[in-house]
CSV table of C-alpha atoms in Angstrom, one decimal:
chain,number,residue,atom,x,y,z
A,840,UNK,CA,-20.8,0.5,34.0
A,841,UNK,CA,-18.0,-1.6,35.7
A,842,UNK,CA,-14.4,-1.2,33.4
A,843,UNK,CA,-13.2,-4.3,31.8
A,844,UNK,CA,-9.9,-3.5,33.9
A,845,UNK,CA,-11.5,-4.4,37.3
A,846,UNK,CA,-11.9,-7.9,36.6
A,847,UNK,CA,-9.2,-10.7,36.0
A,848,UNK,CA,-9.8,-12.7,33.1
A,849,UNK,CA,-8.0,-16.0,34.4
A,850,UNK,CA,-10.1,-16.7,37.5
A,851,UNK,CA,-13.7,-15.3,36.4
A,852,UNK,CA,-14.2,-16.7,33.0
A,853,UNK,CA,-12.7,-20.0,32.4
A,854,UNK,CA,-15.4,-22.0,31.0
A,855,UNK,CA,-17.8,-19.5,31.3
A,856,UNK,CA,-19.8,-18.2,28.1
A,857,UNK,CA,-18.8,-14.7,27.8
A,858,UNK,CA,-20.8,-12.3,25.0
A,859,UNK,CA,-18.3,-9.6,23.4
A,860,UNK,CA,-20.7,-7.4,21.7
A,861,UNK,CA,-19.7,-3.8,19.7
A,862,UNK,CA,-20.8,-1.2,17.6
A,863,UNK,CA,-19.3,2.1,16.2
A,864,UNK,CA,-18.8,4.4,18.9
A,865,UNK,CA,-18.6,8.1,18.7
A,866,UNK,CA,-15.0,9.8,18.4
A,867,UNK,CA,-13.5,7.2,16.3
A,868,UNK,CA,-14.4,7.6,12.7
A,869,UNK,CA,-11.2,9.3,12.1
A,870,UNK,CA,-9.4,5.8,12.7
A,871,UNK,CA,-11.1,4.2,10.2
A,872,UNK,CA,-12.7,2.0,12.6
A,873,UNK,CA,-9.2,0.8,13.8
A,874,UNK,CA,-8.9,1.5,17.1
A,875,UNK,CA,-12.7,-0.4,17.6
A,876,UNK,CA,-11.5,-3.7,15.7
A,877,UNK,CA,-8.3,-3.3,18.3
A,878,UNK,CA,-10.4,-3.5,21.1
A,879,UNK,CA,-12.4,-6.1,20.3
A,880,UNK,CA,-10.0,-8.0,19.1
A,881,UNK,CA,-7.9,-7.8,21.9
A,882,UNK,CA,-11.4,-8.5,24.3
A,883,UNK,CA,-12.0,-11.5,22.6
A,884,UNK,CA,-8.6,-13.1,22.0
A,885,UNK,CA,-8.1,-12.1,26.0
A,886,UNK,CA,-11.2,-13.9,26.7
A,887,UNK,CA,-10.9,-17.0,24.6
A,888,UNK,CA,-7.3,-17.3,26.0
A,889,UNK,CA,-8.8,-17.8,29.3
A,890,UNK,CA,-10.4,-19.9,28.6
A,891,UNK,CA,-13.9,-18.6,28.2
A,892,UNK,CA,-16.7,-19.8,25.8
A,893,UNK,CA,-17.0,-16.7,23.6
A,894,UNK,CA,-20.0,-15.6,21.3
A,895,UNK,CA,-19.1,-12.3,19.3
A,896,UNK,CA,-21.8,-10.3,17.9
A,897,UNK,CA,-21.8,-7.1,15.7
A,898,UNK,CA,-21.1,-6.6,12.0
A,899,UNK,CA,-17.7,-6.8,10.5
A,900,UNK,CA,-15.6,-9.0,12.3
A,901,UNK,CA,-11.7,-7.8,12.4
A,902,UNK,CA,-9.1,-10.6,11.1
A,903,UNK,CA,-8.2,-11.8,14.2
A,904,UNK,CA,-11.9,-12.8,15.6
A,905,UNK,CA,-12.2,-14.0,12.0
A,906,UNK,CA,-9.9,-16.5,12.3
A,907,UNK,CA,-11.1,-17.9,15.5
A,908,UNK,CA,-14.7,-17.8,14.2
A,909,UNK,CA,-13.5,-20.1,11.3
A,910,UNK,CA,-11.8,-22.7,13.5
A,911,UNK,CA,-14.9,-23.1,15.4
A,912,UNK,CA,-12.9,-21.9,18.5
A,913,UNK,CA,-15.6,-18.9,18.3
A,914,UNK,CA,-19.4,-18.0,18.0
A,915,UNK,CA,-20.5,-15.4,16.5
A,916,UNK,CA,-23.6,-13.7,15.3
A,917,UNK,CA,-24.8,-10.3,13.2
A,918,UNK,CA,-26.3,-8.3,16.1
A,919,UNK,CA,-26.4,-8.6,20.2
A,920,UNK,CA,-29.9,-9.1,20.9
A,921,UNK,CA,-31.7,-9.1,24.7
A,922,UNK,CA,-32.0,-13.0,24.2
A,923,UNK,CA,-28.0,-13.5,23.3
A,924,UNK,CA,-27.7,-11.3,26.5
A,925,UNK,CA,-29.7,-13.2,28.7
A,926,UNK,CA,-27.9,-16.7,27.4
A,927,UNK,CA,-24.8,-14.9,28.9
A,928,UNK,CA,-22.9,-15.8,32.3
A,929,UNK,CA,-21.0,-12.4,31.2
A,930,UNK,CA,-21.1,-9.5,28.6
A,931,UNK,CA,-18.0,-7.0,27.4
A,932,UNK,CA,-19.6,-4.5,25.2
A,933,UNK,CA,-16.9,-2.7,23.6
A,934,UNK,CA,-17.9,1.1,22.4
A,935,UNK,CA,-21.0,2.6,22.9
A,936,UNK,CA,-23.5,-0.4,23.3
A,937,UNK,CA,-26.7,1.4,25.8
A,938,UNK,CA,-29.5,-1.0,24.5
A,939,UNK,CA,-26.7,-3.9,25.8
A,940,UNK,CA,-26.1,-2.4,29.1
A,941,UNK,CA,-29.8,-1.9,29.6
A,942,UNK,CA,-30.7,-5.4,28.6
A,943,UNK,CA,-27.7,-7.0,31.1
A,944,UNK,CA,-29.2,-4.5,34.2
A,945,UNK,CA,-32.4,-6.5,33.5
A,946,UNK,CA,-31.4,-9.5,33.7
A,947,UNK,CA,-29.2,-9.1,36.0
A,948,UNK,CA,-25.8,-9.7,34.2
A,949,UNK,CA,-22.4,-8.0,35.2
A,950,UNK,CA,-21.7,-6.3,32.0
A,951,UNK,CA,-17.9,-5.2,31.6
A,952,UNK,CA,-16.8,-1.9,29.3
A,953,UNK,CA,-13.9,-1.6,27.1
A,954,UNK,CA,-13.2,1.6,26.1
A,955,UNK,CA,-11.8,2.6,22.4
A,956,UNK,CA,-9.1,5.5,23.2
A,957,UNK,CA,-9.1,8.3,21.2
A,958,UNK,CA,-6.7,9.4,18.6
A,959,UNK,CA,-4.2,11.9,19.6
A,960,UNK,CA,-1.2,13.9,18.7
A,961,UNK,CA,2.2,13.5,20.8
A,962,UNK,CA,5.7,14.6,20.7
A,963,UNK,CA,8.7,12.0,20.0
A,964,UNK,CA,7.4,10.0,17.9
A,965,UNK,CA,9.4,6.0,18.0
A,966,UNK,CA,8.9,3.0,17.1
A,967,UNK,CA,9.7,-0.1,19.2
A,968,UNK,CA,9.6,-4.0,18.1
A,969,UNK,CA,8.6,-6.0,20.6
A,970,UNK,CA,8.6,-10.2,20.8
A,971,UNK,CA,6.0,-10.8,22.8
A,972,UNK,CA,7.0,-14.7,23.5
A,973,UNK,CA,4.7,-17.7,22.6
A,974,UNK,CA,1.5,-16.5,24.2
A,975,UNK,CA,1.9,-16.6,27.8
A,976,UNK,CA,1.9,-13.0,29.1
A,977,UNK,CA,3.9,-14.4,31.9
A,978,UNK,CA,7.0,-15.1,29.2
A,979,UNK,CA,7.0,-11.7,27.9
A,980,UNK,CA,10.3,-9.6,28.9
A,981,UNK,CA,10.6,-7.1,31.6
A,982,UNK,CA,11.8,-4.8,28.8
A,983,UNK,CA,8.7,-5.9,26.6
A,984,UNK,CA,6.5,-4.4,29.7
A,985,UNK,CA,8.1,-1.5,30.0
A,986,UNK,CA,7.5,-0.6,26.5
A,987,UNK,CA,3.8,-1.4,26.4
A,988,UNK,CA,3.5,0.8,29.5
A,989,UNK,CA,5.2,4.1,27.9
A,990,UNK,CA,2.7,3.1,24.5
A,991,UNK,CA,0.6,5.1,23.4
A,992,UNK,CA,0.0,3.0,19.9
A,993,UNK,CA,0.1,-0.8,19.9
A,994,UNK,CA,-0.2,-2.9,17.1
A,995,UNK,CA,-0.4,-6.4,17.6
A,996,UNK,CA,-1.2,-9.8,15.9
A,997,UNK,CA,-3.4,-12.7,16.5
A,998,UNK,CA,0.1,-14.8,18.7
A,999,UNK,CA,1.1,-12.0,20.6
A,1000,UNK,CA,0.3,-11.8,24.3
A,1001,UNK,CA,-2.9,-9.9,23.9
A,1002,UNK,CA,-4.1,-10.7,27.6
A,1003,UNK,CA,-1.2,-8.2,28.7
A,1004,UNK,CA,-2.5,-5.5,26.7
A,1005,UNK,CA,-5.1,-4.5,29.4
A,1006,UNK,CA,-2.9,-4.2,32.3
A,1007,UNK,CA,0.3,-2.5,30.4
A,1008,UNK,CA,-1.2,-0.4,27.9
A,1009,UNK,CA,-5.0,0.5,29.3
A,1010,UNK,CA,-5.4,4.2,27.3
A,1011,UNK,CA,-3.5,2.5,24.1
A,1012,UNK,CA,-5.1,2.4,21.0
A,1013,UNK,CA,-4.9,-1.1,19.8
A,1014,UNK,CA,-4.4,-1.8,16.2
A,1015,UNK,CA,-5.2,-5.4,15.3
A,1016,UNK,CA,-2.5,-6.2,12.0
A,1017,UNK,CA,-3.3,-9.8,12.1
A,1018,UNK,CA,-2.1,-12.1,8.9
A,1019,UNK,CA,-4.6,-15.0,8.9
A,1020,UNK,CA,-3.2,-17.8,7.0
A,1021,UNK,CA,-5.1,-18.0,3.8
A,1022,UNK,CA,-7.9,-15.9,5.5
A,1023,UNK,CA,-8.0,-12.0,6.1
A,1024,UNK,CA,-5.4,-10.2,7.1
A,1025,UNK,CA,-3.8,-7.2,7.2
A,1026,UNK,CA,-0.9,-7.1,4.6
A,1027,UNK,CA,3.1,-6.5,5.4
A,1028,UNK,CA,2.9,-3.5,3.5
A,1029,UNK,CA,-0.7,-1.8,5.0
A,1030,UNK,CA,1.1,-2.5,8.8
A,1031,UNK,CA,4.6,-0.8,7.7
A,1032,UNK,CA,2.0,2.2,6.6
A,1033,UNK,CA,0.5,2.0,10.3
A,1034,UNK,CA,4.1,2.2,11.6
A,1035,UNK,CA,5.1,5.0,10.1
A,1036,UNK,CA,2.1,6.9,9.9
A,1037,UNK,CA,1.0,6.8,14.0
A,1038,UNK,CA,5.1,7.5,14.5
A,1039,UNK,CA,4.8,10.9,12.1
A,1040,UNK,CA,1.9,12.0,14.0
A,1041,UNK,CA,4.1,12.1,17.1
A,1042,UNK,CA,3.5,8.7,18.9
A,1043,UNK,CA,5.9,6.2,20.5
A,1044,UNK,CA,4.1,2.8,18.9
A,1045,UNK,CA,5.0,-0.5,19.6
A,1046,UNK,CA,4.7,-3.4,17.5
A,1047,UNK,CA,3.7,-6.3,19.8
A,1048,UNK,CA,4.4,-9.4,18.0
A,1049,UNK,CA,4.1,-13.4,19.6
A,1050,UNK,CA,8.0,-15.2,19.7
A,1051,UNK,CA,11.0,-12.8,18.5
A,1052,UNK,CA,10.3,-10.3,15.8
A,1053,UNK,CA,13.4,-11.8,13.9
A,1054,UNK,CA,12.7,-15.3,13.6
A,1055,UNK,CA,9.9,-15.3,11.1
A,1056,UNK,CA,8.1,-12.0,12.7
A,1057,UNK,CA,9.0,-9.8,9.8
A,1058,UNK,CA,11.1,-7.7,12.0
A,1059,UNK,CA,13.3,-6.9,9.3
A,1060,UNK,CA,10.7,-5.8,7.4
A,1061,UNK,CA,9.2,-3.4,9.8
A,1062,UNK,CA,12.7,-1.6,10.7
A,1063,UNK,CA,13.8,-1.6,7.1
A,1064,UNK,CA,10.3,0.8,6.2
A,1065,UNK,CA,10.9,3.0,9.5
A,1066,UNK,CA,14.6,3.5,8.4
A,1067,UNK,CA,13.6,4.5,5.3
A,1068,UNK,CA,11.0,7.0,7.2
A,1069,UNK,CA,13.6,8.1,9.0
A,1070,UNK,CA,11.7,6.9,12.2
A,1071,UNK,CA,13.8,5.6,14.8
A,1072,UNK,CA,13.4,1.9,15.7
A,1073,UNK,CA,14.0,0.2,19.2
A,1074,UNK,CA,14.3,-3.7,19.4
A,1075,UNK,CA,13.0,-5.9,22.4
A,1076,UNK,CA,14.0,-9.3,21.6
A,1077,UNK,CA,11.7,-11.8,22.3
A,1078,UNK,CA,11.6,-15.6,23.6
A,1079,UNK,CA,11.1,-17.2,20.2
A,1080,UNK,CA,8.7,-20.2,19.8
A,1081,UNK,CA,10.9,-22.2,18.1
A,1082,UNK,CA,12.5,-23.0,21.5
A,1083,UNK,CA,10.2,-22.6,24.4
A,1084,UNK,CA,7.1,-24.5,23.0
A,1085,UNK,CA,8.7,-28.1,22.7
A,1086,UNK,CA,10.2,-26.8,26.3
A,1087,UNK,CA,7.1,-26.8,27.5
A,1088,UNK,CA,5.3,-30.1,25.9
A,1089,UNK,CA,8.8,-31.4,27.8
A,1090,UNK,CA,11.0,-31.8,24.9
A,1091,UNK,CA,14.6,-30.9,24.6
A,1092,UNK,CA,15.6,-29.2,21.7
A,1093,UNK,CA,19.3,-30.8,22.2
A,1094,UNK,CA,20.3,-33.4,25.1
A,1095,UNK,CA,23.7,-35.2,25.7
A,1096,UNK,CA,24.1,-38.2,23.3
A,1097,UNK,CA,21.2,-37.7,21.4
A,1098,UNK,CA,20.9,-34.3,19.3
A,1099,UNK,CA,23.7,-32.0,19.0
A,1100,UNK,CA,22.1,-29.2,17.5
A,1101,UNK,CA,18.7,-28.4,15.9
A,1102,UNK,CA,17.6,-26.8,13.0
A,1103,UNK,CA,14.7,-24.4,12.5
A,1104,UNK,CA,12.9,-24.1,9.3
A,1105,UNK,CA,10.0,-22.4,7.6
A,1106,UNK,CA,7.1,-25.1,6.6
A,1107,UNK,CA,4.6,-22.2,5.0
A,1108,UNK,CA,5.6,-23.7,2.2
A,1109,UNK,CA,5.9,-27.7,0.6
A,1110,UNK,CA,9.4,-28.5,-0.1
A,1111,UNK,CA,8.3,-29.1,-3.7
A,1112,UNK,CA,7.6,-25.3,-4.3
A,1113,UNK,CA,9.4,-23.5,-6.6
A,1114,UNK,CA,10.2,-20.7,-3.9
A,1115,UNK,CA,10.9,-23.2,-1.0
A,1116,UNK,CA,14.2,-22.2,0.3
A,1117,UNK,CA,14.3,-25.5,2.1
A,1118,UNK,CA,16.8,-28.5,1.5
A,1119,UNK,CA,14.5,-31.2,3.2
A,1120,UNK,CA,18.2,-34.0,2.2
A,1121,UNK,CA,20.0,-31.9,3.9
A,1122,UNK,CA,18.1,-31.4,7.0
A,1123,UNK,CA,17.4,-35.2,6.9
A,1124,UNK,CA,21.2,-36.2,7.1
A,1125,UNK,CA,22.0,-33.3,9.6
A,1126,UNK,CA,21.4,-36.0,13.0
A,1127,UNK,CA,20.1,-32.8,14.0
A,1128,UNK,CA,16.6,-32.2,15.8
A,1129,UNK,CA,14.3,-30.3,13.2
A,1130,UNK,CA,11.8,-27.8,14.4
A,1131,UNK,CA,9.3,-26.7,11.6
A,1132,UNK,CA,7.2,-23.4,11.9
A,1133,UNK,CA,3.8,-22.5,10.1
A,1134,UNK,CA,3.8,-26.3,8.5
A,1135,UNK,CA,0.4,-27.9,9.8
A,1136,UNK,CA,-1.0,-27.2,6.2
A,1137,UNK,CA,2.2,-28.8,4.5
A,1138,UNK,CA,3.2,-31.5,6.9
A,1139,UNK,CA,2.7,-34.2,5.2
A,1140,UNK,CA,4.4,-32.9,2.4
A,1141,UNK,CA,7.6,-32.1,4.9
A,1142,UNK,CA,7.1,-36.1,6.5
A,1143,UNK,CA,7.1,-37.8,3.1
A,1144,UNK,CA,9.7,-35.6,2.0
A,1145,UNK,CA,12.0,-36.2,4.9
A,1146,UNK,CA,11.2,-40.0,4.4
A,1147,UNK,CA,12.1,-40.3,1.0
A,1148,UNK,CA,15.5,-38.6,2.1
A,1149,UNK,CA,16.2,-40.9,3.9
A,1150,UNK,CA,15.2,-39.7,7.6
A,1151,UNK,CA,14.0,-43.3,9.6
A,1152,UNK,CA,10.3,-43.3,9.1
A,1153,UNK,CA,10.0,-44.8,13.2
A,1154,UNK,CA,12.1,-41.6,14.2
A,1155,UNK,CA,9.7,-39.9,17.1
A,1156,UNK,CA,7.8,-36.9,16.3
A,1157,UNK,CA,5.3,-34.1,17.8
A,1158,UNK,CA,3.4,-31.5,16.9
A,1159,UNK,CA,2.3,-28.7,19.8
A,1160,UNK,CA,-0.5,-26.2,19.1
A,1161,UNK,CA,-1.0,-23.0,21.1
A,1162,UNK,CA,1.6,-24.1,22.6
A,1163,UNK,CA,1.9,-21.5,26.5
A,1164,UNK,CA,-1.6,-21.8,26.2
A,1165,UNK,CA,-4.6,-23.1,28.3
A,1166,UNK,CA,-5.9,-25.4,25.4
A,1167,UNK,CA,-1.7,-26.5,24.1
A,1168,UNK,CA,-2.4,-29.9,22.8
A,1169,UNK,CA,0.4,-32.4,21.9
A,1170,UNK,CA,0.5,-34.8,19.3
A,1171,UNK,CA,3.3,-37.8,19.3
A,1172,UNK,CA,3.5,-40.3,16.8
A,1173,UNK,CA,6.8,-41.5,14.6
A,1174,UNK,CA,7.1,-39.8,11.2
A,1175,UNK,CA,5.4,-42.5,9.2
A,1176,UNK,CA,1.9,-41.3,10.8
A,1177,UNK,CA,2.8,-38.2,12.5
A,1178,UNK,CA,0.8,-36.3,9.9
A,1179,UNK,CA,-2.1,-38.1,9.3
A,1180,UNK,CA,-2.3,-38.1,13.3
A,1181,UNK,CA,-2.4,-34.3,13.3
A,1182,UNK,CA,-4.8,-34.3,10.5
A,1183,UNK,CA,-7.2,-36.7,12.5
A,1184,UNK,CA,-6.4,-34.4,15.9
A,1185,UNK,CA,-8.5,-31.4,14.2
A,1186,UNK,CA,-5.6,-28.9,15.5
A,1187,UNK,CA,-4.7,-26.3,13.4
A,1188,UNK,CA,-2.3,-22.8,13.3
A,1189,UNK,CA,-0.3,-22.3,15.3
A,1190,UNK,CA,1.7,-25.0,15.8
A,1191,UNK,CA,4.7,-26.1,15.9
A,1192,UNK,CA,6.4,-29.4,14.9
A,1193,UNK,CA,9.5,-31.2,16.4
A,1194,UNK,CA,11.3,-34.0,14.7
A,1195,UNK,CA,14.6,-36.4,16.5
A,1196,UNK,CA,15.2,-38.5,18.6
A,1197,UNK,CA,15.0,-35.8,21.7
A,1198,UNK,CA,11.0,-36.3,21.1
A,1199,UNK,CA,11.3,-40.2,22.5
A,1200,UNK,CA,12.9,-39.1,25.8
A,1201,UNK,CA,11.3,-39.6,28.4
A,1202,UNK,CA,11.2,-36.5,30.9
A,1203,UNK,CA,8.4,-37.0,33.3
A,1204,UNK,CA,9.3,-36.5,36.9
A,1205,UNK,CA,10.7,-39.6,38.8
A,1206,UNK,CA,8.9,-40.5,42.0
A,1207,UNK,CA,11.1,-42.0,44.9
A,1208,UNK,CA,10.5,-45.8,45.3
């Protein structure tokens, strides 16, 4: 069976429809069934970045595939059958699938393997927060790479880099801690457990997370409960999505004469919420570019808002999903319509909204007359 590390992702499967199939193989029931829903996570989120058409079939989906699965981005079905197989330009069976390998050798299928590593004990055991960047593997850190080659634990969420996982941390057993907004998730609390827990058994974990773990990552959070544990903590800052994701739709966060600053807010939740730490008149008198994060659920909440403030409802706006991404889509329309144009879009989390007059410039590359 050919090893899901001998093929590259990028040039194989992009717009090909790729089965990941998996069922519970031996060696693993001490996990819990973690280390599997790692792996296949991390197979299909690999795949799907690629660009592939993916069709996931077994029972018990973890969050991450979940979440995918509901935003249509995702097939899925109860059971890999020899039909589904046959369908396929390409299987990954993750875990003991024989009936699937058998079924691709028939029809003459390349079938790929992902291997779930086995728990272990190990001396030293550490804990290192990594920001894995927007998405791109390409924009993670030298320092980020290092640590997810010396890993022998990685647990990771739904933004982080997952296509780097199979290059930098092959034998790694892969955690999937994934917060789906109101979907499944793990919970703060269970992955500060996870932290701790593979750490006191002796094992130098890292916690891959997308952007910088200290700008909405929960960083904080996660060194805070190792402290406590008396586990020590390493930080790898990361590059934050707030700032490269309008760099790469081609907007400037600040430029001469026009914004002087920015300010980056949390949109999870509308301004009118009692717990809403936001002061939506202030940011609208600032004359400074505003970035909102987690807000394509409350956006039109943060537009009218920002109107009534007193923020020019012509003043240019964009919204950028997956942004790094294959599939990044941009959005531009002024703040009177922004939100009802990202509604109409169909794009949903993550995105990431930027609002000033930095999104009207115009930045495409001159040609010479």
């Amino acid at each position: 069976m050919t090893s899901m590390r001998d093929f590259k992702a990028s040039v194989r499967v992009i717009g090909r429809r790729v089965l990941v199939t998996f069922s519970e193989p031996l060696g693993v029931a001490s996990l819990d069934g973690a280390a599997l829903d790692g792996a296949v996570s991390a197979a299909v989120l690999e795949l799907h970045a690629a660009g592939a058409r993916v069709v996931v079939a077994g029972e018990g989906m973890p969050s991450s595939v979940h979440d995918l699965i509901t935003r249509g981005e995702v097939e899925s079905r109860s059971a890999a059958t020899e039909h589904l197989v046959q369908e396929a330009d390409l299987v990954v069976s993750v875990g003991d699938t024989p009936d699937v390998q058998r079924w691709a050798d028939a029809a003459n299928v390349t079938c790929l393997h992902r291997s779930v590593p086995a728990s272990g004990q190990h001396d030293g055991g550490t804990v290192t927060l990594v920001g894995g960047g927007p998405g791109d593997p390409g924009l993670l850190t030298r320092e980020g790479e290092r640590a997810l080659r010396q890993a022998q634990v990685v647990l990771f969420d739904r933004l982080a880099p997952v296509a780097a996982l199979r290059e930098l941390a092959p034998t790694a057993t892969l955690l999937d801690v994934a917060k789906v907004p109101r979907g499944p998730g793990t919970s703060q609390e269970r992955t500060n457990e996870l932290l701790v827990e593979h750490a006191r058994a002796g094992s130098r974990v890292v916690r891959l997370k997308g952007g910088d773990p200290f700008v909405f990552g929960r960083g904080g959070d996660e060194m805070l409960a190792c402290a406590e544990a008396g586990i020590p903590v390493t930080v790898v800052p990361g590059v934050s999505s707030a700032l490269s994701v309008p760099a790469l739709a081609g907007i400037p966060l600040t430029h001469r004469g026009v914004a002087q600053g920015f300010s980056v807010v949390s949109g999870h939740l509308p301004p009118h919420h009692p717990d809403c730490q936001v002061d939506v008149a202030a940011l609208a008198r600032t004359g400074l570019t505003i970035v909102l994060l987690m807000a394509v659920a409350t956006l039109p909440d943060y537009c009218e808002a920002l109107m009534v403030a007193g923020l020019d409802p012509q003043t240019p706006g964009a919204t950028i999903a997956d942004g790094s991404l294959a599939g990044q889509r941009v959005i531009r329309a002024p703040l009177r319509s922004l939100a009802k144009d990202v509604a109409h879009s169909g794009i949903g989390a993550p995105a990431i909204t930027v609002i000033g007059p930095v999104v009207g410039l115009d930045l495409s590359p001159s040609t010479p007359d």
